[in-house]
mmCIF file of C-alpha atoms in Angstrom:
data_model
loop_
_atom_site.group_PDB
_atom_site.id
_atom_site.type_symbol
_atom_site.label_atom_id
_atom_site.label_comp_id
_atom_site.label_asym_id
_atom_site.label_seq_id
_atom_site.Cartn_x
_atom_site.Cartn_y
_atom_site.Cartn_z
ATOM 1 C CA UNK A 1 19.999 11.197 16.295
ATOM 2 C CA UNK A 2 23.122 12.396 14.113
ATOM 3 C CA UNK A 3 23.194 13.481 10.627
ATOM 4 C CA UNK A 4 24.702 9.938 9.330
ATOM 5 C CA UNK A 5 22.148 7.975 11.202
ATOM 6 C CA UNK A 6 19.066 9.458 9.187
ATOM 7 C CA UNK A 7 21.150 9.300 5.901
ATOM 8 C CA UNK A 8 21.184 5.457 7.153
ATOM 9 C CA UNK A 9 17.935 5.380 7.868
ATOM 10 C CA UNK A 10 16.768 6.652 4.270
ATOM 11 C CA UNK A 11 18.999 4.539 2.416
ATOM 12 C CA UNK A 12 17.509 1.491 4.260
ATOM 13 C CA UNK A 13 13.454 3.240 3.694
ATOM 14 C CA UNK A 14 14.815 3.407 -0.288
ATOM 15 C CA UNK A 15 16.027 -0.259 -0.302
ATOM 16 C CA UNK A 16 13.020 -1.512 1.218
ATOM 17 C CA UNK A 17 10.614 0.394 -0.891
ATOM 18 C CA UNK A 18 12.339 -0.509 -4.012
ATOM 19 C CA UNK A 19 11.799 -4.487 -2.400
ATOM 20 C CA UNK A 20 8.604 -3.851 -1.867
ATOM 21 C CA UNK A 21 7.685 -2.310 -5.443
ATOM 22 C CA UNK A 22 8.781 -5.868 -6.654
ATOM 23 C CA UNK A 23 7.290 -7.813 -4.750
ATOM 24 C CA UNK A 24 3.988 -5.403 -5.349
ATOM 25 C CA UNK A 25 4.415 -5.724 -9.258
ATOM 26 C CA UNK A 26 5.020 -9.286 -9.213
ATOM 27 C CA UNK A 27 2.268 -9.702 -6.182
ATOM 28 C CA UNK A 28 -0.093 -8.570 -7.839
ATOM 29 C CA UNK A 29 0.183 -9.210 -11.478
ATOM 30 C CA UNK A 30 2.089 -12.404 -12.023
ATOM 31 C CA UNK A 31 1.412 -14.537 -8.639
ATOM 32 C CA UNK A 32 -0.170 -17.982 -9.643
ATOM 33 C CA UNK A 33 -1.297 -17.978 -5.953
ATOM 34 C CA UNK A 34 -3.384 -14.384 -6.750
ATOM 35 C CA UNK A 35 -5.044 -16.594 -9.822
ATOM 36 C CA UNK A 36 -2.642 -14.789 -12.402
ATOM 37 C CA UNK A 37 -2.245 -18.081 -14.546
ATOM 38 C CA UNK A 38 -2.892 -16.399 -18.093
ATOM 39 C CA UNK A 39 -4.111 -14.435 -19.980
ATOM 40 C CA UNK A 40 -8.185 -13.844 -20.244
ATOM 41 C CA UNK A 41 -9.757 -13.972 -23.281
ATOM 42 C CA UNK A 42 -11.585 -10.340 -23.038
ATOM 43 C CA UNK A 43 -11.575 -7.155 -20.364
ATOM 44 C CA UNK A 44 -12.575 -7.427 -17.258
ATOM 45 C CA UNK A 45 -13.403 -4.434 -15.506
ATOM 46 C CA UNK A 46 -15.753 -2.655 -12.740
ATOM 47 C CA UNK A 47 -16.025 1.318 -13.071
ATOM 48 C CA UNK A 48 -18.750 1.346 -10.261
ATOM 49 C CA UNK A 49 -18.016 2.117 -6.958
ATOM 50 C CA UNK A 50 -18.202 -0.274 -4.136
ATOM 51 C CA UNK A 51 -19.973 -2.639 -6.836
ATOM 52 C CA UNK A 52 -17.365 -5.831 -6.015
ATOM 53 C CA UNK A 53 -17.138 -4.764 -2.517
ATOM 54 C CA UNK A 54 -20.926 -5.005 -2.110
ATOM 55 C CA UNK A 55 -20.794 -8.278 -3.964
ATOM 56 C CA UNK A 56 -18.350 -10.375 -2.165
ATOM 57 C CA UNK A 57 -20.058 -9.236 1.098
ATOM 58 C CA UNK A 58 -22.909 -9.949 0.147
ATOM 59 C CA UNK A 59 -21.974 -14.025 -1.438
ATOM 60 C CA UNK A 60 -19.308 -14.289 1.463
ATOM 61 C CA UNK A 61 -21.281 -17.686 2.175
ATOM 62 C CA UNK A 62 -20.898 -18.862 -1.259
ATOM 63 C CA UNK A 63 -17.477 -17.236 -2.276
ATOM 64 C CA UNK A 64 -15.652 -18.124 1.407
ATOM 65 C CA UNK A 65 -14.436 -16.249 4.037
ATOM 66 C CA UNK A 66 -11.100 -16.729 2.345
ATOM 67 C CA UNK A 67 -12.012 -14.791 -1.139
ATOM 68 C CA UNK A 68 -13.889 -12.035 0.676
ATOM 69 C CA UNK A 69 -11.112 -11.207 3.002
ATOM 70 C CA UNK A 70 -8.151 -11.223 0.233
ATOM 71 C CA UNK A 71 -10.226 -9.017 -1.860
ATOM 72 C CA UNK A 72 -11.518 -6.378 0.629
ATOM 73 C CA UNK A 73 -8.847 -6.527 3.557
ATOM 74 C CA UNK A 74 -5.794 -7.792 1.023
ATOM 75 C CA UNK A 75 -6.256 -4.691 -0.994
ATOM 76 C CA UNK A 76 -5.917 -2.299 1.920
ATOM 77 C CA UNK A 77 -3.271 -4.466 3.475
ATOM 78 C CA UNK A 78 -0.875 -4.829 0.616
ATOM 79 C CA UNK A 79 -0.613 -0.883 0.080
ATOM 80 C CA UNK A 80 0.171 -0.020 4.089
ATOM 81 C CA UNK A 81 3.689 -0.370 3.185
ATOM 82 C CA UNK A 82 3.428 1.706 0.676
ATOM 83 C CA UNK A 83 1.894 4.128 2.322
ATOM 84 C CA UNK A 84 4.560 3.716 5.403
ATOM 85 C CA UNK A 85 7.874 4.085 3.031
ATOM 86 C CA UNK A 86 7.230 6.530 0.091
ATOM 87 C CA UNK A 87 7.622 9.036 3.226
ATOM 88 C CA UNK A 88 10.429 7.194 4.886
ATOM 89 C CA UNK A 89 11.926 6.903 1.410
ATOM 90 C CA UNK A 90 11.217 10.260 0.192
ATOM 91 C CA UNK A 91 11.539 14.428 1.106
ATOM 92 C CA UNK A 92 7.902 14.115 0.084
ATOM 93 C CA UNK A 93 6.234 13.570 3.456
ATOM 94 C CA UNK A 94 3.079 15.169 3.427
ATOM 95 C CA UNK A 95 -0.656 13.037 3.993
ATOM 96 C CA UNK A 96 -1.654 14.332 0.374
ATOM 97 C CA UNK A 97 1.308 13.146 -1.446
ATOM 98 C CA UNK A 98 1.263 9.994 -0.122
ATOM 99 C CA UNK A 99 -2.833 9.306 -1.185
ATOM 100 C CA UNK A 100 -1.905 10.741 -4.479
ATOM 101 C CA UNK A 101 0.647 8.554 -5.217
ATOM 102 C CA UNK A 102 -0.629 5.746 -3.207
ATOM 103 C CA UNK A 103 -3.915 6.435 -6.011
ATOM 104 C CA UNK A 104 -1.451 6.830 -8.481
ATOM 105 C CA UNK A 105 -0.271 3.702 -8.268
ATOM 106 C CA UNK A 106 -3.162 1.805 -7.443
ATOM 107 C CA UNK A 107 -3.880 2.984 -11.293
ATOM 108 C CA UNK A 108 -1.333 2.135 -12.520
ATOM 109 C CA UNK A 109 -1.586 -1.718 -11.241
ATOM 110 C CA UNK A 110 -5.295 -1.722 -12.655
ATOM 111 C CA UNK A 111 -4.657 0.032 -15.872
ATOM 112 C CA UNK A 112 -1.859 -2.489 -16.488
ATOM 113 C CA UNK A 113 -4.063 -5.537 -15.072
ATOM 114 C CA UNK A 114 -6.678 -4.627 -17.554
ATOM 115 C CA UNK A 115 -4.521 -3.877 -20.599
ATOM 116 C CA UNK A 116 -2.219 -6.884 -20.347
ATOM 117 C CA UNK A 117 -5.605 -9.366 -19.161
ATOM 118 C CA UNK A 118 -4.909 -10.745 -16.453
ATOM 119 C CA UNK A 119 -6.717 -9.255 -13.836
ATOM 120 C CA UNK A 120 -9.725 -6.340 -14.052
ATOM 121 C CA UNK A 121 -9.777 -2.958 -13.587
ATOM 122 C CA UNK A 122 -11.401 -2.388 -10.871
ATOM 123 C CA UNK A 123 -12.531 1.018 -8.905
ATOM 124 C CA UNK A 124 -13.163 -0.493 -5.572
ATOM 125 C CA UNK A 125 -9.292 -1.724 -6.188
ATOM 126 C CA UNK A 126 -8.354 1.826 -6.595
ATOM 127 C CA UNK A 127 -10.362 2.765 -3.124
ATOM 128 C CA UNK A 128 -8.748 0.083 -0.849
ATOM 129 C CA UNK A 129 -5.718 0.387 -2.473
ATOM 130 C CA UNK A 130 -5.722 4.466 -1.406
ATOM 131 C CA UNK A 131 -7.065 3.649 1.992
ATOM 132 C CA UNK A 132 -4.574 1.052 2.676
ATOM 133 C CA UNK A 133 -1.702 3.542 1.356
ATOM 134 C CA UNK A 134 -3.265 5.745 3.889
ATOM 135 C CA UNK A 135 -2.967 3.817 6.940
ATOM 136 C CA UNK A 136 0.256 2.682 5.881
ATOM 137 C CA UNK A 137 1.152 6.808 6.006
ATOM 138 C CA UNK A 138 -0.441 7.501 9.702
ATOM 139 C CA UNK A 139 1.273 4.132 10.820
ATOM 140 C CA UNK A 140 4.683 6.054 9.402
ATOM 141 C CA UNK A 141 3.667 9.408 11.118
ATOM 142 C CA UNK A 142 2.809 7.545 14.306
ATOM 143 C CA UNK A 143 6.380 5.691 14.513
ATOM 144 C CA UNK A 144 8.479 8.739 13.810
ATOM 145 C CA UNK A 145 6.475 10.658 16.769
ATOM 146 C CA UNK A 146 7.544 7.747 18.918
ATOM 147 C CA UNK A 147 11.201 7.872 17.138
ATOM 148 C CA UNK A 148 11.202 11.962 17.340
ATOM 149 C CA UNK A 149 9.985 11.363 21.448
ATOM 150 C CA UNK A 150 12.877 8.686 21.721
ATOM 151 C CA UNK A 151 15.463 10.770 20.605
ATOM 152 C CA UNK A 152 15.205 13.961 22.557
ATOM 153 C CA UNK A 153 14.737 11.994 25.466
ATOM 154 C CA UNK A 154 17.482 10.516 24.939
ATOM 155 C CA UNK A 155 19.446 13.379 24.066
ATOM 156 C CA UNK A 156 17.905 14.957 26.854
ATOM 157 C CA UNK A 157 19.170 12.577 29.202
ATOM 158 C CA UNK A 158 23.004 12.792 28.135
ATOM 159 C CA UNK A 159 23.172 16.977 28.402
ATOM 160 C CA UNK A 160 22.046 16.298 32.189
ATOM 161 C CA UNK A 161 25.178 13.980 32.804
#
């Protein structure tokens, strides 16, 4: 793949992470449909780990299928593209960078959820959040080993004509 194609292909993983930091922000701390509609009266927060998790397992009869998939699948699910383009998006490529900022922001979210009220802080948050940055980074290495495979194929194929 030429030069100018990757410098396309980084511009586009910039734009879409930039969308998707949004949508993230906005997702997750004003969305009426995420039950942001105000402000709570104290702090809400959980600073054991796999306390909620254990919970909404546990009452998935009484909470709903619904509630316990948003909050342990949703977490992990909303930070795979996050893990996917802050490598696509970045010279920073490596599996440790991405968990650390993957984490990093994952704090951030909480930390502002619980200061501004209206969500809780929330360390099982902080653990999906990392794992789902995480899968969001192998599904990035796993599509540029296909790309990488593509491309010298196909390059390949055109110095035997």
């Amino acid at each position: 793949m030429s030069l100018k194609s990757n410098k396309r292909l980084r511009i586009l993983g910039k734009i879409l992470f930039v969308l998707y930091i949004i949508f993230i922000i906005y997702f997750l701390l004003f969305s009426d449909w995420y039950g942001r509609t105000g402000e709570m009266q104290e702090y809400h927060y959980n600073l054991v780990l796999f306390k909620e998790i254990k919970r909404f397992w546990n009452y998935r009869d009484q909470v709903g299928l619904f509630a316990m998939f948003t909050n342990l699948f949703g977490n992990v699910i909303i930070f795979v593209p996050f893990g996917f383009f802050m490598p696509m998006a970045s010279k920073y490529r490596s599996f440790f960078t991405t968990v650390f900022y993957s984490f990093g922001l994952s704090l951030c979210v909480e930390t502002f959820q619980l200061i501004a009220k209206v969500g809780s802080f929330d360390v099982d948050d902080l653990l999906l959040n990392t794992i789902g940055g995480l899968v969001g980074y192998i599904v990035f290495v796993i599509c540029a080993a296909i790309r990488r495979r593509h491309v010298y194929k196909k390059k390949d194929s055109n110095r035997r004509r």
